[in-house]
Amino acid sequence: MTTTAPVKKPVAKASTGTLLDFKNVAMQFPNGTVALQGVDLTVNRGEFVTVVGPSGCGKSTLLRIASGLEKASEGTADVDTDRIGYVFQDATLLPWRNVQRNVELLAELHGETKASRAGKAKQAIDLVGLNGFETSLPKQLSGGMRMRTSLARSLTLEPELFLFDEPFGALDEITRERLNDELLKLFTEQQFAGLFITHSVSEAVYLSTKVVVMSGRPGRVVDTFDVPFPMPRDPDIRFTAEFAELVGEVSHALREGHH
Amino acid sequence: MSGAETVITSPRDVAIERRGERQRRAYSRGRGPLIWMPPVIVFLILIGIWYLVALYYDKIQGLGFLVPYPHLVLKEFFNDQYFSPQLWQDLLNSTEVALTGLAFAIVIGVLWATLMSTAKWLERSLYPYAVILQCIPILALVPLIGILFGYEFPSRVIVTTMIALFPMVSNTLFGLLAADRSQRELFQLQGASKLTTLVKLQFPGAMPSIFLGLRNAAGLSVIGAIVGDQFFQRGNPGLGVLIQVTTSRANGAGTFAAIIIASLLGIVVFLLFGWIARLVVGKWYEF
Ligand SMILES: Nc1ncnc2c1ncn2[C@@H]1O[C@H](COP(=O)(O)OP(=O)(O)OP(=O)(O)O)[C@@H](O)[C@H]1O
Ligand SMILES: [Mg+2]
């Protein structure tokens, strides 16, 4: 199978450099709602940035601006790559397509050949551990497996910047922790930069190199925490005092920013 | 005469849907042949009532031909030297009108709905006419259709198409617009064109809804064919004319036989399209 192996990234990724740079970004919707105000945020290569903030503070809006789905009404939102992965809150699979065909979708939309699509899909399916489920339909999968399929679909883009909008929010605790570990593995192996939104402070601390805390609407960045734990992350750090302390600090900042 | 938008899913189905697929399976398959018992019992009761009514007309009113006994109607299907071949020929004619009218309704309905789905202003401009079409009493148009298209097959097909069109338009449109926001954005993020989004997202997603419309339209097309016969009787008309003729000749058994055949045609067409729907999208969608 070596001959059909998908083409690896032609350019070696620099380990530094800014992929996403938001300066003084504000977002006011036509109906007058101000979702974001004066947001400064950077995501560098090699970083996994997590955003926590109260519901409705504009976190999704932030990602929508980053992906180009929405245009900031003020400030500059620079994104220095066009290989952007976007994982939605729900898996957004097409229910009439099996896992294989769902994972192939993005390459298909880019007009790639069948062979190229299949190669990319196979690699991505391997990465998320869905081998053997290629012909399953979404309705036959568990929530966790659907999310894996969704991840695999974005992985076919070989993204440099990966946006996640509360992807594991609807999953049970155990599935969520497993997917966190696999996501971290992907992060170290695939070397994308991540911008991840979650409601869970411990998930934020566990996953990321940097945690950004936002205030209630209109959302502003109220605090930023660097997460010092080394990157192939040991699942057991979750039970250390340092981890608990950082979770406490972030939670505190979150509560402060709320009012 | 215009078919209202029929919603086929029964409240019971909806309730079962909510209770989840597994229970639904248990309901429809697990009980085995028992599931057929209630309707069969009702059928037998209805036949019994029919006999009683027929008995009343026959013995007390002395008008047996008005409501003939069921077995006399049954005999009509096979025995009569003249009537039976006519019945089958008319069934064939009506089926032809219904299916032709339905084919036009499908093509026009899907194109119309697709056009409307592409832009909000097109939907706003064109949807009212789908509703208006639905409100026009076909009877009022009969002289016009007759003058323009004659009193034969084409006019019967036009009436059928007009009656069957609305569910195709509305269900297709509903299905095409039902793709959810994040799915659309998934396509948008990859720079997919409108056409690509239509072909790869909206149409496949709309199939269950389109088939629901198709099933309703198919039922209505049979109604259309029978109604068309009443107005446009030249050429080779079908069951509608047979019903009229047998009535005017006081051939009660013949009338009943024709009505039953017309109803069976409607049921068969309805079941057929339900079956095709399950064949095409049943794999991923539970009807
Ligand atoms: N298109 C829009 N038009 C008007 N208001 C909008 C629009 N999109 C979002 N909003 C509003 O902007 C605010 C921020 O929305 P957003 O979805 O970004 O919040 P969020 O932080 O992701 O919330 P949650 O945690 O609940 O997902 C909300 O009050 C929302 O109602
Ligand atoms: Mg959100």
XYZ file of C-alpha atoms and ligand atoms in Angstrom:
578
model
C 0.000 0.000 0.000
C 3.017 2.296 -0.019
C 2.338 3.431 -3.579
C -1.038 4.942 -2.717
C 0.174 6.674 0.399
C -1.150 10.226 0.454
C 1.256 12.992 -0.274
C 2.792 14.327 2.884
C 2.955 18.024 3.470
C 5.409 19.402 0.950
C 6.603 22.242 3.128
C 8.164 21.527 6.463
C 6.284 23.489 9.074
C 8.191 26.099 10.930
C 7.794 25.574 14.613
C 7.298 29.265 15.256
C 5.337 31.986 13.561
C 1.923 33.432 14.144
C -0.952 31.664 12.452
C -3.798 33.668 13.875
C -3.563 37.258 14.962
C -6.614 39.136 16.236
C -6.114 42.786 17.094
C -8.836 44.790 18.765
C -11.515 42.654 17.117
C -15.124 43.669 17.706
C -18.240 42.113 16.362
C -21.577 43.799 16.181
C -24.375 41.944 14.434
C -26.821 43.794 12.181
C -29.477 43.486 14.871
C -27.287 45.466 17.245
C -25.971 42.632 19.412
C -22.364 43.268 20.326
C -20.783 39.841 20.653
C -17.114 40.758 20.903
C -15.271 43.882 21.904
C -11.569 44.692 21.758
C -10.382 41.110 21.526
C -6.650 40.540 21.164
C -5.644 36.960 20.554
C -2.774 35.176 18.894
C -2.222 31.561 18.080
C 1.299 30.597 17.132
C 2.498 27.447 15.455
C 2.953 24.742 18.025
C 0.360 26.266 20.324
C -2.904 24.817 21.466
C -5.020 27.674 22.740
C -8.230 27.058 24.609
C -10.909 29.659 25.141
C -13.256 29.455 28.097
C -16.007 31.914 28.777
C -19.618 32.153 29.861
C -22.333 31.074 27.475
C -23.154 33.630 24.804
C -19.952 35.641 25.242
C -19.002 35.274 21.597
C -16.714 32.233 21.551
C -18.333 30.698 18.493
C -18.302 34.093 16.850
C -14.562 34.209 17.438
C -14.097 30.962 15.531
C -16.475 32.030 12.808
C -14.381 35.129 12.247
C -11.185 33.070 12.271
C -12.580 30.701 9.654
C -13.903 33.474 7.452
C -17.558 32.575 7.939
C -18.088 35.967 9.539
C -16.301 39.267 9.082
C -15.219 41.288 12.103
C -16.953 44.636 12.239
C -13.887 46.256 13.792
C -10.184 45.526 14.197
C -7.994 43.176 12.202
C -8.319 39.417 12.109
C -5.332 37.952 10.302
C -5.105 34.255 9.633
C -1.910 33.167 7.977
C -2.959 29.891 6.402
C -5.720 28.565 4.218
C -5.493 25.066 5.621
C -8.043 25.516 8.371
C -9.838 22.636 10.025
C -13.186 23.398 11.651
C -14.907 20.989 13.978
C -18.441 21.976 14.849
C -20.295 21.413 18.072
C -22.236 18.554 16.525
C -20.454 16.163 14.211
C -22.297 17.524 11.118
C -21.972 14.261 9.253
C -24.096 13.667 6.197
C -26.405 10.879 7.363
C -26.671 9.262 3.926
C -22.910 8.831 3.629
C -20.963 6.148 5.408
C -17.858 6.950 7.442
C -15.520 6.587 4.469
C -17.587 8.853 2.224
C -18.075 11.404 4.997
C -14.352 11.592 5.588
C -13.758 11.931 1.846
C -16.196 14.820 1.561
C -13.843 17.773 1.837
C -11.353 16.395 -0.670
C -14.312 15.655 -2.918
C -15.454 19.265 -2.662
C -11.973 20.305 -3.733
C -12.331 18.171 -6.822
C -9.642 15.654 -5.939
C -9.457 12.319 -7.693
C -11.028 9.243 -6.229
C -7.656 7.697 -5.471
C -6.366 10.782 -3.717
C -9.565 11.084 -1.686
C -9.483 7.465 -0.670
C -5.835 7.700 0.354
C -6.412 10.749 2.526
C -9.520 9.241 4.046
C -7.730 6.022 4.881
C -4.938 7.853 6.620
C -7.333 10.046 8.582
C -9.519 7.090 9.559
C -6.408 5.325 10.820
C -5.438 8.369 12.831
C -8.710 8.504 14.734
C -8.907 4.740 15.132
C -12.030 4.126 13.111
C -10.671 1.267 11.001
C -13.302 -1.324 10.416
C -16.123 1.209 10.525
C -15.604 2.633 7.034
C -18.932 1.363 5.774
C -20.966 2.241 8.859
C -23.581 4.925 8.604
C -23.566 7.794 11.126
C -26.758 6.551 12.775
C -24.994 3.291 13.581
C -22.203 5.080 15.444
C -21.971 6.286 19.017
C -21.606 9.994 19.701
C -17.897 9.588 20.301
C -17.378 7.743 17.044
C -19.338 10.362 15.175
C -17.045 12.994 16.593
C -14.030 10.927 15.550
C -15.428 10.794 12.041
C -15.830 14.539 12.108
C -12.233 14.926 13.292
C -11.016 12.586 10.573
C -12.901 14.590 7.972
C -11.061 17.771 8.985
C -7.754 15.929 9.235
C -7.898 15.162 5.511
C -7.243 18.855 4.980
C -3.957 18.470 6.840
C -4.825 21.667 8.659
C -2.236 24.052 9.977
C -4.843 25.734 12.132
C -7.515 23.621 13.735
C -10.630 25.290 15.151
C -12.800 23.378 17.594
C -16.151 24.662 18.791
C -16.980 22.649 21.916
C -16.581 19.410 20.027
C -16.862 17.114 23.042
C -19.483 19.040 24.974
C -22.235 16.536 24.268
C -20.201 13.452 25.151
C -20.058 11.546 28.393
C -17.097 12.047 30.710
C -15.226 8.855 29.822
C -15.552 9.290 26.081
C -14.582 12.888 26.462
C -11.382 12.076 28.328
C -10.405 9.470 25.784
C -10.976 11.869 22.944
C -8.963 14.510 24.792
C -6.015 12.130 24.918
C -6.355 11.246 21.259
C -6.633 14.871 20.317
C -3.417 15.579 22.196
C -1.754 12.726 20.372
C -2.907 14.146 17.059
C -1.678 17.568 18.101
C 1.845 16.307 18.758
C 1.938 14.056 15.711
C 0.220 16.250 13.136
C 1.637 19.526 14.407
C -1.346 21.746 13.793
C -2.010 24.753 15.945
C -5.284 24.550 17.840
C -7.921 27.021 18.902
C -10.325 25.127 21.098
C -13.513 26.251 22.799
C -14.914 24.520 25.816
C -17.064 25.031 28.861
C -14.922 22.737 30.932
C -12.017 24.399 32.709
C -10.222 21.128 33.407
C -10.538 20.106 29.772
C -9.093 23.494 28.849
C -6.107 23.136 31.163
C -5.471 19.519 30.210
C -5.502 20.110 26.472
C -3.796 23.385 25.956
C -0.557 25.261 26.049
C -2.463 28.457 26.743
C -5.875 29.136 28.291
C -7.721 32.327 27.405
C -10.522 33.454 29.677
C -13.282 35.614 28.264
C -15.788 37.843 30.006
C -19.532 37.764 29.554
C -21.052 39.559 26.585
C -19.652 41.597 24.977
C -16.786 39.151 25.149
C -13.340 40.461 25.988
C -10.195 38.597 26.941
C -9.890 39.042 30.717
C -6.991 36.740 31.428
C -4.484 34.409 29.819
C -2.715 31.464 31.471
C 0.274 29.579 30.155
C 0.040 25.907 30.892
C 3.476 24.664 31.898
C 2.981 20.879 31.647
C 5.130 19.186 28.960
C 3.448 18.089 25.817
C 3.138 14.425 25.370
C 0.847 14.849 28.341
C 0.496 12.238 31.015
C -3.215 11.634 31.713
C -2.346 11.448 35.394
C -1.348 15.105 35.613
C -5.063 15.650 36.036
C -4.679 14.385 39.559
C -1.671 16.495 40.552
C -1.767 19.484 42.845
C -0.270 21.782 40.198
C -3.038 20.874 37.806
C -5.724 21.458 40.409
C -4.189 24.770 41.312
C -4.196 26.007 37.720
C -7.772 24.844 37.252
C -8.632 26.816 40.364
C -6.982 29.962 39.048
C -8.705 29.746 35.686
C -12.073 29.098 37.326
C -11.499 32.074 39.544
C -10.694 34.335 36.600
C -13.782 33.043 34.849
C -15.959 33.944 37.808
C -14.313 37.356 38.134
C -14.883 38.100 34.460
C -18.507 37.169 34.759
C -19.457 40.372 36.514
C -61.551 19.739 -6.463
C -58.119 20.090 -5.085
C -56.154 17.830 -2.811
C -55.272 19.273 0.512
C -51.709 18.812 1.630
C -51.973 15.464 3.247
C -49.664 14.608 6.079
C -49.267 10.905 6.073
C -47.307 10.319 9.209
C -49.814 9.394 11.842
C -49.503 10.757 15.392
C -48.884 7.201 16.406
C -45.846 7.021 14.079
C -44.550 10.268 15.485
C -44.949 8.992 19.003
C -43.185 5.774 18.110
C -40.437 7.744 16.391
C -39.897 9.642 19.632
C -39.702 6.493 21.662
C -36.781 5.533 19.505
C -35.913 3.186 16.777
C -35.628 0.079 18.879
C -39.148 0.238 20.249
C -40.368 1.059 16.778
C -38.812 -2.131 15.469
C -40.416 -4.071 18.266
C -43.749 -2.567 17.347
C -43.623 -3.208 13.646
C -41.754 -6.499 13.452
C -41.610 -8.142 16.834
C -45.319 -8.858 17.091
C -45.294 -10.791 13.815
C -48.594 -11.674 12.172
C -50.564 -10.203 15.071
C -50.002 -6.775 13.544
C -52.370 -7.696 10.693
C -55.161 -8.841 12.940
C -56.815 -5.545 13.863
C -57.262 -4.247 10.305
C -58.457 -7.663 9.137
C -61.057 -7.725 11.893
C -62.209 -4.232 10.943
C -62.416 -5.361 7.315
C -64.640 -8.289 8.242
C -66.860 -6.031 10.334
C -67.205 -3.602 7.425
C -68.183 -6.434 5.070
C -70.735 -7.530 7.637
C -72.218 -4.043 7.808
C -72.262 -3.923 4.027
C -74.302 -7.148 3.955
C -76.766 -5.712 6.446
C -77.233 -2.523 4.445
C -77.574 -4.483 1.205
C -80.134 -6.709 2.883
C -82.076 -3.624 3.948
C -82.137 -2.154 0.434
C -82.928 -5.488 -1.158
C -85.684 -6.797 1.104
C -87.215 -3.702 2.633
C -86.734 -0.980 0.030
C -86.805 -3.294 -2.955
C -83.922 -1.362 -4.480
C -81.294 -4.090 -4.458
C -79.369 -2.548 -7.367
C -78.512 0.542 -5.287
C -76.443 -1.361 -2.770
C -75.628 -4.784 -4.179
C -74.410 -7.631 -1.990
C -70.623 -7.891 -1.746
C -70.536 -11.284 -3.444
C -72.421 -9.863 -6.431
C -69.783 -7.160 -6.732
C -67.068 -9.765 -6.494
C -68.709 -11.761 -9.271
C -68.667 -8.674 -11.423
C -64.881 -8.780 -11.541
C -64.802 -12.171 -13.193
C -68.151 -13.281 -14.532
C -69.554 -10.690 -16.822
C -68.851 -11.275 -20.481
C -68.934 -7.589 -21.279
C -68.218 -5.711 -18.072
C -65.075 -7.377 -16.780
C -62.839 -6.740 -19.837
C -64.091 -3.158 -19.871
C -63.158 -2.765 -16.210
C -59.590 -3.934 -16.741
C -59.203 -1.816 -19.860
C -60.455 1.251 -17.969
C -58.135 0.484 -15.078
C -55.259 0.466 -17.560
C -56.401 3.773 -19.085
C -56.726 5.430 -15.687
C -53.339 4.127 -14.586
C -51.790 5.570 -17.712
C -53.332 8.988 -17.060
C -52.353 8.907 -13.387
C -48.742 7.930 -14.022
C -48.296 10.395 -16.884
C -49.788 13.208 -14.822
C -47.641 12.175 -11.874
C -44.501 12.179 -14.017
C -45.224 15.756 -15.091
C -45.980 16.737 -11.493
C -42.642 15.292 -10.354
C -40.601 17.033 -13.033
C -42.391 20.385 -12.778
C -42.611 20.228 -8.984
C -38.935 19.442 -8.428
C -37.773 22.069 -10.932
C -40.104 24.671 -9.459
C -38.977 23.946 -5.916
C -35.306 23.854 -6.886
C -35.623 27.232 -8.540
C -37.266 28.634 -5.406
C -34.597 27.135 -3.158
C -31.812 29.040 -4.891
C -32.844 32.498 -3.715
C -35.143 33.979 -1.144
C -36.596 36.457 -3.655
C -37.423 33.640 -6.057
C -39.146 31.756 -3.273
C -41.136 34.849 -2.365
C -42.050 35.442 -5.994
C -43.015 31.896 -6.912
C -44.368 30.201 -3.829
C -47.681 32.103 -3.777
C -48.459 30.630 -7.196
C -48.001 27.121 -5.875
C -50.564 27.966 -3.209
C -52.884 29.639 -5.685
C -52.702 26.607 -7.962
C -53.818 24.631 -4.976
C -56.815 26.908 -4.434
C -58.165 27.062 -7.982
C -61.263 24.930 -8.311
C -60.371 22.633 -11.202
C -64.031 22.611 -12.207
C -63.782 26.308 -13.027
C -60.912 25.637 -15.390
C -62.603 22.766 -17.206
C -64.052 24.786 -20.098
C -60.729 26.544 -20.584
C -58.694 23.348 -20.565
C -61.231 21.783 -22.923
C -61.004 24.639 -25.420
C -57.228 24.736 -25.311
C -56.360 21.056 -25.181
C -59.446 19.134 -26.262
C -61.438 16.552 -24.352
C -59.100 13.602 -24.529
C -55.969 12.222 -22.901
C -53.963 15.505 -22.726
C -56.650 17.302 -20.749
C -57.048 14.383 -18.369
C -53.308 14.470 -17.777
C -53.352 18.232 -17.190
C -56.013 17.900 -14.514
C -54.044 15.092 -12.889
C -50.851 17.122 -12.905
C -52.567 20.146 -11.396
C -53.983 18.073 -8.575
C -50.746 16.196 -7.856
C -48.356 19.118 -8.208
C -48.577 20.892 -4.875
C -47.202 18.207 -2.572
C -44.254 17.798 -4.919
C -43.486 21.512 -4.850
C -43.934 22.015 -1.132
C -42.186 18.855 0.050
C -39.249 19.302 -2.285
C -38.827 22.913 -1.237
C -39.084 22.002 2.418
C -36.480 19.282 1.993
C -34.060 21.475 0.080
C -34.223 24.204 2.693
C -33.939 21.834 5.622
C -30.157 21.347 5.489
C -28.916 22.713 8.759
C -26.701 25.689 9.171
C -23.514 23.928 10.163
C -23.811 21.530 7.237
C -24.158 24.444 4.853
C -21.213 26.152 6.491
C -19.157 23.002 6.147
C -19.651 23.320 2.402
C -19.183 27.066 2.436
C -15.834 26.710 4.219
C -14.532 24.561 1.377
C -15.662 27.140 -1.149
C -18.312 24.822 -2.586
C -20.451 26.391 -5.309
C -24.222 26.708 -5.049
C -24.610 23.907 -7.544
C -22.275 21.606 -5.628
C -24.099 22.363 -2.396
C -27.402 21.617 -4.107
C -26.213 18.349 -5.590
C -24.144 16.993 -2.716
C -25.965 18.392 0.313
C -29.453 19.693 -0.340
C -30.763 17.090 -2.765
C -29.615 13.994 -0.922
C -30.878 15.522 2.313
C -34.208 16.344 0.709
C -34.840 12.828 -0.576
C -36.974 11.642 2.372
C -39.120 14.736 2.102
C -39.341 14.450 -1.679
C -40.459 10.857 -1.370
C -43.082 11.812 1.163
C -44.363 14.360 -1.339
C -44.156 11.775 -4.088
C -46.256 9.343 -2.119
C -48.932 11.963 -1.553
C -48.751 13.128 -5.147
C -49.121 9.541 -6.333
C -52.310 9.114 -4.330
C -53.622 12.407 -5.647
C -52.746 11.481 -9.224
C -55.229 8.617 -9.055
C -57.861 11.036 -7.808
C -56.867 13.341 -10.665
C -57.273 10.614 -13.249
C -60.768 9.732 -12.023
C -61.790 13.390 -11.770
C -60.338 14.093 -15.211
C -62.559 11.377 -16.646
C -65.649 13.122 -15.388
C -64.920 16.195 -17.473
C -62.991 14.917 -20.451
C -64.660 11.807 -21.715
C -63.446 11.440 -25.279
C -60.803 9.053 -26.517
C -60.189 6.209 -24.114
C -61.387 7.386 -20.748
C -61.009 5.246 -17.668
C -62.671 4.322 -14.409
C -64.270 7.736 -13.867
C -66.441 7.314 -16.934
C -67.150 3.690 -16.090
C -68.463 4.797 -12.700
C -70.722 7.359 -14.375
C -72.007 4.945 -17.014
C -72.740 2.110 -14.614
C -74.534 4.546 -12.302
C -76.715 5.889 -15.070
C -77.612 2.338 -16.086
C -78.457 1.422 -12.499
C -75.780 -1.273 -12.580
C -75.004 -1.089 -8.883
C -72.627 -4.019 -8.832
C -70.678 -2.487 -11.721
C -70.450 0.882 -9.996
C -69.198 -0.721 -6.823
C -66.680 -2.846 -8.719
C -65.315 0.238 -10.500
C -65.106 2.210 -7.269
C -63.275 -0.621 -5.548
C -60.812 -0.950 -8.409
C -60.206 2.800 -8.401
C -59.578 2.738 -4.657
C -57.248 -0.235 -4.980
C -55.319 1.625 -7.673
C -54.870 4.514 -5.257
C -53.724 2.214 -2.473
C -51.345 0.258 -4.694
C -49.752 3.435 -6.029
C -49.415 4.769 -2.489
C -47.796 1.569 -1.212
C -45.583 1.298 -4.276
C -44.055 4.709 -3.737
C -43.708 4.110 -0.033
C -41.800 0.949 -0.894
C -39.568 2.723 -3.417
C -38.885 5.418 -0.827
C -37.749 2.870 1.715
C -35.616 1.216 -0.939
C -33.846 4.447 -1.815
C -33.441 6.239 1.521
C -34.597 3.666 4.062
C -30.984 2.761 4.742
C -30.315 6.032 6.531
C -33.777 7.474 7.139
C -36.621 5.958 9.129
C -39.979 6.758 7.594
N -26.023 36.120 13.395
C -26.267 36.675 14.590
N -27.081 37.745 14.703
C -27.323 38.319 15.894
N -26.823 37.893 17.057
C -26.009 36.824 17.029
C -25.690 36.155 15.805
N -24.869 35.135 16.083
C -24.683 35.157 17.410
N -25.353 36.177 17.977
C -25.350 36.543 19.398
O -24.035 36.864 19.766
C -23.736 36.374 21.045
C -22.531 35.493 20.997
O -22.857 34.317 20.274
P -21.886 33.065 20.216
O -22.604 31.978 19.538
O -20.584 33.483 19.644
O -21.709 32.730 21.767
P -20.933 31.527 22.454
O -19.954 32.102 23.381
O -20.428 30.598 21.416
O -22.094 30.858 23.285
P -22.251 29.328 23.710
O -21.280 29.093 24.808
O -23.650 29.254 24.204
O -21.989 28.507 22.507
C -24.972 35.659 21.530
O -25.671 36.529 22.382
C -25.759 35.400 20.282
O -27.132 35.430 20.562
Mg -20.952 28.603 20.823
